[in-house]
Coordinates of C-alpha atoms in Angstrom, one line a residue:
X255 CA -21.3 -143.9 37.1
X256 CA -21.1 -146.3 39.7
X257 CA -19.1 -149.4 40.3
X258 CA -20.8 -152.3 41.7
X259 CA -19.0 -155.2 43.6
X260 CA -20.7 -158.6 44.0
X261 CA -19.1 -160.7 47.1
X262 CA -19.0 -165.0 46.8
X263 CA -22.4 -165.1 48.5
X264 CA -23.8 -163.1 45.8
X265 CA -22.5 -165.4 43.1
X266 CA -22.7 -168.6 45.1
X267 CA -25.5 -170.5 42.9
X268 CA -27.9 -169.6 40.1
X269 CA -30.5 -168.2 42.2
X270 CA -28.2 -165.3 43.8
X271 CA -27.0 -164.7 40.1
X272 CA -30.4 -163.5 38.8
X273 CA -30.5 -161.6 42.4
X274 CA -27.6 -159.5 41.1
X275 CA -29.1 -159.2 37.7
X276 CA -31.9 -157.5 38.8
X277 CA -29.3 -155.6 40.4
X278 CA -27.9 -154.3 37.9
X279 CA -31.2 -153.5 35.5
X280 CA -32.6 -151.4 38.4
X281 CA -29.8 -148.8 38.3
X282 CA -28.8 -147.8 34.7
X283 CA -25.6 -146.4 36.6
X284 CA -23.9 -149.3 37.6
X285 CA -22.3 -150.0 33.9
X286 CA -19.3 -151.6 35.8
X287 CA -19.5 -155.0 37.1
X288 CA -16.3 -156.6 39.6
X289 CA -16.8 -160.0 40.7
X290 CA -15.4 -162.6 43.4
X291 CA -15.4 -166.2 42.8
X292 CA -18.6 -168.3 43.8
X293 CA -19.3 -168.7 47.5
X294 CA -20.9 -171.0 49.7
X295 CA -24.2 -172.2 48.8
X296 CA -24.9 -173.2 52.7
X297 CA -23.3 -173.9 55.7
X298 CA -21.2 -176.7 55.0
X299 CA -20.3 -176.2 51.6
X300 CA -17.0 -175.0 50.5
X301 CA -15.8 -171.7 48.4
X302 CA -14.6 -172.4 44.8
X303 CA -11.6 -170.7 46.0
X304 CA -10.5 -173.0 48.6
X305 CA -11.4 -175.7 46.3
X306 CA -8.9 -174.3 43.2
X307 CA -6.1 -173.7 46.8
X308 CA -6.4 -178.0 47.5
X309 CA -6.3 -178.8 44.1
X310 CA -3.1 -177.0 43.6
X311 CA -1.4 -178.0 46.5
X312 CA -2.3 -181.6 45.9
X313 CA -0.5 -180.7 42.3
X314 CA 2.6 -179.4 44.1
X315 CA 2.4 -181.9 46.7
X316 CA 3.2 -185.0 44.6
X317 CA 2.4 -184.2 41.0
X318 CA -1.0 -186.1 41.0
X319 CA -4.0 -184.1 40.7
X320 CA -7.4 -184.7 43.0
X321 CA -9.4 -185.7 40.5
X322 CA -12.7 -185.4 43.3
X323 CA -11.8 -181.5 43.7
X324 CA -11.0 -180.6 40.2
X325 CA -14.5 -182.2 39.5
X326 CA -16.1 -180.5 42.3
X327 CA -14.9 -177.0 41.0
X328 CA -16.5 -178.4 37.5
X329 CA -20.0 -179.3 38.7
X330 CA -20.1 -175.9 40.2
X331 CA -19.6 -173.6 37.2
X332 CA -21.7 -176.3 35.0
X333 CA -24.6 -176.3 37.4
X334 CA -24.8 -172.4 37.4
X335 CA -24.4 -172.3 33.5
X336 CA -26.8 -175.1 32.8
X337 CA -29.7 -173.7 35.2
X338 CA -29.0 -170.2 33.9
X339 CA -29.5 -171.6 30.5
X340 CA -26.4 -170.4 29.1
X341 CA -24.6 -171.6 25.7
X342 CA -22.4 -174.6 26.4
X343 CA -19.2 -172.7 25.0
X344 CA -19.3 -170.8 28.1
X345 CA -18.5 -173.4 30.3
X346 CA -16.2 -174.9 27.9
X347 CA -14.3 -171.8 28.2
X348 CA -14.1 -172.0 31.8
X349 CA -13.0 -175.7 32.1
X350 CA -10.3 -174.6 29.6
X351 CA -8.6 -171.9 31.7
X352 CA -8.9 -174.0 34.5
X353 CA -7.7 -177.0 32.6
X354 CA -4.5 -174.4 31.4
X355 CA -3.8 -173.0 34.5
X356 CA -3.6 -177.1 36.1
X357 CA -0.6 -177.4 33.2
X358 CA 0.9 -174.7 34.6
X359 CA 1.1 -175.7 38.3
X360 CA 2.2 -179.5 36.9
X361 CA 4.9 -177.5 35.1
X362 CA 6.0 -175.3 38.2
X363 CA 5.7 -172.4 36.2
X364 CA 5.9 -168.7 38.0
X365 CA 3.1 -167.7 39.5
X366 CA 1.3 -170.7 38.1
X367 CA -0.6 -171.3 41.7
X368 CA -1.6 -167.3 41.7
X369 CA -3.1 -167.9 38.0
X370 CA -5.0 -171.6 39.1
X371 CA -6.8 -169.6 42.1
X372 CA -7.6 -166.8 40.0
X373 CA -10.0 -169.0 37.9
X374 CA -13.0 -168.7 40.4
X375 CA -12.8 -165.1 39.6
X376 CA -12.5 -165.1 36.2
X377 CA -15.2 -168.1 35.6
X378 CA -17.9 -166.0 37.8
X379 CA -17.2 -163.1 35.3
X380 CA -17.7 -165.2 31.9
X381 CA -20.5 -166.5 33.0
X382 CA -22.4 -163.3 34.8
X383 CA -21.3 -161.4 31.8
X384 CA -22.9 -164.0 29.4
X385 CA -25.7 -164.1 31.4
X386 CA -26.3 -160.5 31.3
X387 CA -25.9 -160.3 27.8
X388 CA -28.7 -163.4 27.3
X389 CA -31.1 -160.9 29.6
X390 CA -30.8 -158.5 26.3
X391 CA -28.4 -155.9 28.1
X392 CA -25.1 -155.1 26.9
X393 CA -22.5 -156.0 28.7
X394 CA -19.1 -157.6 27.9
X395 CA -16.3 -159.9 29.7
X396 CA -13.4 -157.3 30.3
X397 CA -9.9 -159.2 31.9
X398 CA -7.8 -157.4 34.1
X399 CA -5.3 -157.3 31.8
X400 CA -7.1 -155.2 29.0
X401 CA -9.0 -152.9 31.9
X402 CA -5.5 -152.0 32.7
X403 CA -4.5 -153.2 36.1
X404 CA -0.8 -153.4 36.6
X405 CA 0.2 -155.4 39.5
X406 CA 3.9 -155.4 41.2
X407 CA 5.1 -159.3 41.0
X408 CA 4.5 -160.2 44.7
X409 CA 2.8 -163.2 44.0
X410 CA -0.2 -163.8 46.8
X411 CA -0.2 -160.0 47.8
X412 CA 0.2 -158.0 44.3
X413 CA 0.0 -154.2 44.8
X414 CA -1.4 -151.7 42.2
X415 CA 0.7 -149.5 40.1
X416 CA -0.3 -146.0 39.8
X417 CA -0.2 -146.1 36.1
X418 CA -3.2 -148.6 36.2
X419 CA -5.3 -146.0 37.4
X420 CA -5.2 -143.8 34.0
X421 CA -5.4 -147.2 31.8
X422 CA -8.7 -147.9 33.7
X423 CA -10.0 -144.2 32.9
X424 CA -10.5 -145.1 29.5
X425 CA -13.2 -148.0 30.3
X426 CA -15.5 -144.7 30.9
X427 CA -15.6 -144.7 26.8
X428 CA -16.8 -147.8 26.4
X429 CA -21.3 -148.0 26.7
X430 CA -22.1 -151.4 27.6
X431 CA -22.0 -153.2 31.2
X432 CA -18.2 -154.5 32.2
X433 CA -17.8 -157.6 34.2
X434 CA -14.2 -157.2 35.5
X435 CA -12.9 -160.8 37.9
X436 CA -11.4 -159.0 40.8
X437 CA -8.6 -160.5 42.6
X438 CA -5.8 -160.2 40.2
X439 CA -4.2 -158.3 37.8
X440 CA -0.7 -158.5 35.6
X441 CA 2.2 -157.3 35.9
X442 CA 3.6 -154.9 33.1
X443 CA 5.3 -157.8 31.8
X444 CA 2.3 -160.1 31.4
X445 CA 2.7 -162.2 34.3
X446 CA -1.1 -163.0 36.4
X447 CA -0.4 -162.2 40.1
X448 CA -3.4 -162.7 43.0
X449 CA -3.8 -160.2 45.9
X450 CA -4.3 -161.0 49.4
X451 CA -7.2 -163.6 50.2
X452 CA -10.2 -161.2 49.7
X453 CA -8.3 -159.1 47.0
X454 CA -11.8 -159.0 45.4
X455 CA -12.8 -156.1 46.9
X456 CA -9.2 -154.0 46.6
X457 CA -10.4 -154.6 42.9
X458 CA -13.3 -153.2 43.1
X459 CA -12.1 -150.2 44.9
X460 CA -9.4 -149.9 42.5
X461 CA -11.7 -149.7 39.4
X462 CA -14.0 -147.3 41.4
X463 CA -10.8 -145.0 41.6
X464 CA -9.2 -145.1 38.1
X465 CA -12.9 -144.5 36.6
X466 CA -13.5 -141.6 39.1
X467 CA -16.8 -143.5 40.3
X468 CA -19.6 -141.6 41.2
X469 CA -20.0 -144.3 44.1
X470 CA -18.7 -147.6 45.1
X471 CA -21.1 -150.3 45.9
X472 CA -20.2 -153.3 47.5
X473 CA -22.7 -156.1 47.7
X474 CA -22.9 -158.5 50.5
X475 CA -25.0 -160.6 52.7
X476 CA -25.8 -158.2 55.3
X477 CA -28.0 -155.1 55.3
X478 CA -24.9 -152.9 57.3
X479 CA -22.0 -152.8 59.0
X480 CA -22.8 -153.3 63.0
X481 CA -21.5 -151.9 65.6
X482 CA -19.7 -155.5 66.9
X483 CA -19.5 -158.7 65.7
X484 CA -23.2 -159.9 65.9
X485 CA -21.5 -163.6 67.1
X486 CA -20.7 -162.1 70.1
X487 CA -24.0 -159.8 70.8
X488 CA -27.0 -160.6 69.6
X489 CA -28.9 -158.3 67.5
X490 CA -26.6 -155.3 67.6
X491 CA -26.4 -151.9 66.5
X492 CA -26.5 -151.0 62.7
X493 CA -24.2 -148.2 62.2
X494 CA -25.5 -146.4 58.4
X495 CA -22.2 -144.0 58.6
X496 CA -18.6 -144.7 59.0
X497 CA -15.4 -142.6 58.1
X498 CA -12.9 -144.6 55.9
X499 CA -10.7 -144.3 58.9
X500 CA -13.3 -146.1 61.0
X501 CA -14.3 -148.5 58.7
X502 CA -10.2 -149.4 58.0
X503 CA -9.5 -149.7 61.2
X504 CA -12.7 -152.1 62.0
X505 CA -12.0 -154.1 58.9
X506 CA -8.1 -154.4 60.1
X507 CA -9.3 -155.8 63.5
X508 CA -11.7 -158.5 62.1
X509 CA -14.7 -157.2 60.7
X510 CA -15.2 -159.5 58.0
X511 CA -17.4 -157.2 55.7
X512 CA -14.7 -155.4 54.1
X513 CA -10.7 -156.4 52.9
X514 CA -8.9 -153.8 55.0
X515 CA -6.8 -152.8 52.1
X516 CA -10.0 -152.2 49.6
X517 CA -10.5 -148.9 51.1
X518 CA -7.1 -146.9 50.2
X519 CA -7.8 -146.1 46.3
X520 CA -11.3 -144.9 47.1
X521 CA -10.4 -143.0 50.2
X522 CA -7.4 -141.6 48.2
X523 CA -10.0 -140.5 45.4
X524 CA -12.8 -139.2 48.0
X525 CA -15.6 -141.4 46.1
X526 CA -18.4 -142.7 49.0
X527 CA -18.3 -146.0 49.2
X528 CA -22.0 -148.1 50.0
X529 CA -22.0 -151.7 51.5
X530 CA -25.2 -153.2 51.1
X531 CA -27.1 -156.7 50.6
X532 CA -27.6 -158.5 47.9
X533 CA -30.7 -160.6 49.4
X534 CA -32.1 -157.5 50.5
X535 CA -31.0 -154.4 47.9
X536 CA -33.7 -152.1 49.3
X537 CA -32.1 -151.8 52.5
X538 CA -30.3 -148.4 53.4
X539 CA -26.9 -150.0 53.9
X540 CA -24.0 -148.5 55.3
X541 CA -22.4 -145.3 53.6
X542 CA -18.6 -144.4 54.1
X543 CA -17.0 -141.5 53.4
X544 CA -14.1 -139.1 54.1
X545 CA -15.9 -137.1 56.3
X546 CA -18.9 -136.9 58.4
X547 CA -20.6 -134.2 60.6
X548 CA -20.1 -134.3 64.9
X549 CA -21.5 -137.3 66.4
X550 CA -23.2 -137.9 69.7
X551 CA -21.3 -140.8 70.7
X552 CA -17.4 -140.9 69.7
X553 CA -17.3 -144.9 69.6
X554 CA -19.0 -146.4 66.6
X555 CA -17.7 -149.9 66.7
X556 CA -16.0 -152.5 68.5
X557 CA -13.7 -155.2 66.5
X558 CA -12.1 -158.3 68.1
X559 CA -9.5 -160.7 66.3
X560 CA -7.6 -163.7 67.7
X561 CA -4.4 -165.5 66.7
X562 CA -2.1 -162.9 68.0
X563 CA 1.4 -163.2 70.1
X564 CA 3.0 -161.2 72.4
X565 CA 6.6 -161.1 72.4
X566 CA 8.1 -159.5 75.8
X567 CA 11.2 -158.2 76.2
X568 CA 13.1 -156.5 79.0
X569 CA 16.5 -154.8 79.8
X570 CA 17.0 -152.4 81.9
X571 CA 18.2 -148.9 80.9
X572 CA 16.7 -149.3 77.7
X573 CA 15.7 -145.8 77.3
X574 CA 19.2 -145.4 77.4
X575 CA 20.4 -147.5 75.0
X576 CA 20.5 -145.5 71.7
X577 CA 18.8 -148.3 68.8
X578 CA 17.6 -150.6 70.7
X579 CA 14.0 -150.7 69.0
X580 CA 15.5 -150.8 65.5
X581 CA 18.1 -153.7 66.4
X582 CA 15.2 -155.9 67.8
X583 CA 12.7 -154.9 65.5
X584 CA 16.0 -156.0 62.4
X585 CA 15.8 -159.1 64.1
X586 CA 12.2 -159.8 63.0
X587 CA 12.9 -158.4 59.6
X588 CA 15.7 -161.0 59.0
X589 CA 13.8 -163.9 60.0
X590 CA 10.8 -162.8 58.1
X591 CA 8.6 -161.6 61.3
X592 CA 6.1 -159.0 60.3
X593 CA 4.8 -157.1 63.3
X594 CA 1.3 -155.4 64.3
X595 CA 2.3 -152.9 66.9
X596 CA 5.6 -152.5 69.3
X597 CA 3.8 -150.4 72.8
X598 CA 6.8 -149.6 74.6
X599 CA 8.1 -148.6 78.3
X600 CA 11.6 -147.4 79.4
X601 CA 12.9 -150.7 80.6
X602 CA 10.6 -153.0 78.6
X603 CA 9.0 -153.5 75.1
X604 CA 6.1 -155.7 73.8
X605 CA 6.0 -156.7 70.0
X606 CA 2.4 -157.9 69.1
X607 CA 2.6 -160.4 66.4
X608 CA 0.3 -162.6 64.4
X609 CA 0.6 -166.5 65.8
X610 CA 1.6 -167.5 62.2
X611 CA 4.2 -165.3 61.8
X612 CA 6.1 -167.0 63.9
X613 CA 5.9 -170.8 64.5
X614 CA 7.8 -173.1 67.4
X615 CA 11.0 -173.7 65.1
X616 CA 11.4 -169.8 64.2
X617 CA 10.5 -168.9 67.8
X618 CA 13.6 -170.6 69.1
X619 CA 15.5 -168.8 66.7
X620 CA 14.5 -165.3 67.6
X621 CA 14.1 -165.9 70.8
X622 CA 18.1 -166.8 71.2
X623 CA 19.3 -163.7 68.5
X624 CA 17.5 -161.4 71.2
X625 CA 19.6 -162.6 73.8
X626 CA 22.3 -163.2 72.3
X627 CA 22.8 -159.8 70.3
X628 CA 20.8 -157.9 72.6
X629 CA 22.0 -159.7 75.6
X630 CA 18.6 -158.6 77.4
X631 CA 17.3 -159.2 81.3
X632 CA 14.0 -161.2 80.0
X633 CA 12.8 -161.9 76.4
X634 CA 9.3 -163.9 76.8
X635 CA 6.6 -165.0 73.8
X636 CA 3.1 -165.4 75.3
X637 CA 0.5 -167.2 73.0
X638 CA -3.4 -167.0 72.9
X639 CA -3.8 -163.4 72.5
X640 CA -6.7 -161.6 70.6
X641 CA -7.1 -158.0 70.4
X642 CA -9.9 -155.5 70.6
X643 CA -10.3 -152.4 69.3
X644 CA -13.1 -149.5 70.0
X645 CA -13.0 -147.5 67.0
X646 CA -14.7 -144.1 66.6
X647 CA -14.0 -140.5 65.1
X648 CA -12.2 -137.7 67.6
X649 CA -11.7 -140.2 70.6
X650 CA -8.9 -139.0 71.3
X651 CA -10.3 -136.0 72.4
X652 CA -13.0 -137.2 74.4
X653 CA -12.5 -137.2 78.1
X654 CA -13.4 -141.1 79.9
X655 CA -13.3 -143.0 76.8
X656 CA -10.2 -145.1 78.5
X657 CA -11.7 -144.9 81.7
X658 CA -15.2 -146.4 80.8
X659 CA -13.3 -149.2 78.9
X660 CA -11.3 -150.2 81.8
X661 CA -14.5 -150.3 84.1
X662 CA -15.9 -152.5 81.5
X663 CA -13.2 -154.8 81.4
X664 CA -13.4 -154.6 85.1
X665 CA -17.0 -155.8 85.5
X666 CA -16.1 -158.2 82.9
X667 CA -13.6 -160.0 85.4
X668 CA -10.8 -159.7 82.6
X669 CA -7.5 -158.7 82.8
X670 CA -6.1 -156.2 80.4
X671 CA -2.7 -157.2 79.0
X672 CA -1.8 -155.1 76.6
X673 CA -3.0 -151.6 75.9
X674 CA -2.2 -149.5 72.7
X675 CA -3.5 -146.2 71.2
X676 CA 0.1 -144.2 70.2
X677 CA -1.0 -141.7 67.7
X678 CA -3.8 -142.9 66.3
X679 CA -7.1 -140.8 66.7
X680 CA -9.5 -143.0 65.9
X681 CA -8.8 -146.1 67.6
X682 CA -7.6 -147.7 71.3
X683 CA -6.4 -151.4 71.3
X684 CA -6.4 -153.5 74.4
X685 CA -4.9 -157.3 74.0
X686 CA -6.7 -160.4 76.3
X687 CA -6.3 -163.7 76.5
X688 CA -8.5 -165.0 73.3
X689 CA -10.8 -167.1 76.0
X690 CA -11.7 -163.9 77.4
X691 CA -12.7 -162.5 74.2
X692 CA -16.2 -162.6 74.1
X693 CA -17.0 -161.6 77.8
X694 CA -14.9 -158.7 77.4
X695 CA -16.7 -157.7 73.9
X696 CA -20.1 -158.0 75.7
X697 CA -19.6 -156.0 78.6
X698 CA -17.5 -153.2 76.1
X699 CA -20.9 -153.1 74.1
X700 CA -23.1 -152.6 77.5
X701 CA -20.9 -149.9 78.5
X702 CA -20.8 -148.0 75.3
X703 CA -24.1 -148.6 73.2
X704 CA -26.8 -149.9 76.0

């Protein structure tokens, strides 16, 4: 059995819909189904997601809703079901889920915005499953809440409960084709809760485990993973194997193929997970897997992200001073500051931090706890960060692997602000300044795969 995951691009109009069709018909082993909400249709259009995201807000903003957004999200779905030549109760259904969830966010019920947002899901999968069933397969509309996904209430960032996983074991009974939404699921009390942005994929991983998936396939718009961000290099390396390690750690550090949670339920479960393209199925795609056998090279990717922070702060004796890290690192915790990694000297200590997590007004606040309760030498926030990561199996035993990135950051003219590797064996992180970002990725690529 295999469980098949079709991405926004993949559902974006009618035309990518019978694209994922034929899909399905060519492989009588892909009986399950998890799909995101419709995508862009071309450069400048926007995702049904976002679209649902203004409409609420302009809900909770004043009470009024856009009328030009809630008919936009319309005309999509009714478009796709009218040149797919689907039964007009179909999109009648949709309209009416989305039309209940609006009530909902007018009547500031719980979680009301995490059910209006959930509708591009759920509308994809009523209407790819009623198209499937007017091709003369089987196949059937299955919610999250009778597959079985239970959900803690963390509204925007829901987390599986393990019980889910033996509720979804008993899908395996059923014969015909599912068509799960991804992106939410309920808690055990009833209540629809979202996932992080891109929680389609966690979905799909999470099906692939609690059904004990032969294979995972998640459908995209590229034919592989590459070894960089292609915006950056032109025409670069495809890799056709990756570790889950690797492939979590690249996905962590912006590559946008794959949600950087979505691989923890497979990788627990060991089932090989395939990410391949939906405008070009024939292509080998990219396999990953728990293990693979010794490779040539140890690096087998480089990912970049910007929007990152450093926060600096220096005392001295702080080797010395028994707590230090946990009274700092309290600090962030009570102001609501998640952090990304803390490298470390004896008098000094960097906290890397996404630029969100911490705007102006909350900046001044932290800023003055540190000195005042930890009455510090220096505490300093620098700005316009991004970070870049080489990724690869067994670095850390590989002798010049720090050296040769230095040397290319050297013949890059770029000055290394931040490095991190701790105890991680697959990765080595070095933060820039974000306009630096793409000179340094460049002459990191040269150095390890030209």
């Amino acid at each position: 059995m295999k469980v098949v995951k079709f991405g926004g691009s993949s559902l974006a109009d009618a035309s990518q819909m019978a694209k994922v069709r034929s899909i399905i018909e060519a492989d009588e082993n892909r009986r399950v189904v998890v799909v995101s909400a419709p995508g862009k249709r071309r450069g400048e259009d926007t995702k049904v997601t976002d679209l649902l995201i203004q409409l609420g807000d302009s809900i909770h903003t004043d009470g009024t809703m856009d009328m030009e957004t809630y008919m936009k999200i319309i005309e999509r779905f009714r478009t796709m079901a009218e040149e797919l030549g689907l039964p007009i109760g179909v999109l009648e259904t949709v309209k009416d889920r989305i039309d209940q969830a609006i009530d909902l966010v007018k009547g500031q019920c719980n979680n009301a915005l995490d059910t209006l947002k959930a509708c591009g899901e759920d509308g994809s999968a009523l209407i790819v499953s009623s198209y499937l069933q007017q091709s003369g397969l089987q196949a059937s509309y299955v919610n999250p809440k009778e597959a079985g996904i239970l959900v803690c209430d963390q509204p925007g960032g829901a987390i599986v409960l393990e019980e889910s996983f033996e509720r979804l074991y008993g899908l395996r009974e059923r014969n015909e084709i599912l068509v799960i939404p991804g992106f939410f699921g309920f808690t055990p009390e009833g209540q629809l809760v979202t996932f992080s942005r891109g929680g389609s994929d966690i979905t799909g991983a999470i099906v692939a485990a609690g059904l004990k998936a032969d294979m995972y396939e998640n459908f995209t718009d590229v034919d592989s993973v590459y070894c960089v961000n292609p915006m950056y290099v032109e025409s670069p390396k495809q890799l056709t194997s990756l570790t889950y390690r690797e492939m979590r750690e690249l996905s962590y550090a912006g590559f946008s193929v794959f949600h950087d949670e979505a691989l923890i339920p497979a990788f627990k479960e060991k089932i090989p997970v395939c990410i391949k393209n939906t405008n070009n199925p024939s292509a080998q795609g990219t396999m990953i897997v728990a293990e693979l056998p010794e490779r040539e090279s140890h690096v087998v990717g480089i990912a970049s992200d910007k929007g990152f922070l450093n926060l600096y702060v220096s005392k001295f004796l702080m080797n010395r001073e028994i707590g230090f890290g946990r009274k700092l690192l309290h600090i962030l915790e009570d102001e609501g500051v998640s952090f990304e990694h803390a490298p470390s000297g004896i008098d000094d200590m960097s906290v890397i931090i996404r630029d969100h997590q911490l705007p102006p007004e909350k900046e001044q606040v932290v800023v003055q706890r540190i000195k005042e309760e930890l009455e510090v030498d220096m505490v300093m926030i620098e700005r316009d960060m991004a970070m870049i990561m080489i990724v690869g199996e067994g670095m850390n035993q590989t002798v010049g692997i720090a050296s040769n990135a230095a040397c290319a950051f050297r013949e890059a003219g770029v000055n290394i602000e931040m490095i991190n590797q701790g105890s991680s064996e697959v990765s080595m992180m070095f933060g820039v300044k974000s306009s630096e970002l793409s000179i340094a990725v460049e002459s990191l690529y040269r150095t390890f795969f030209e």
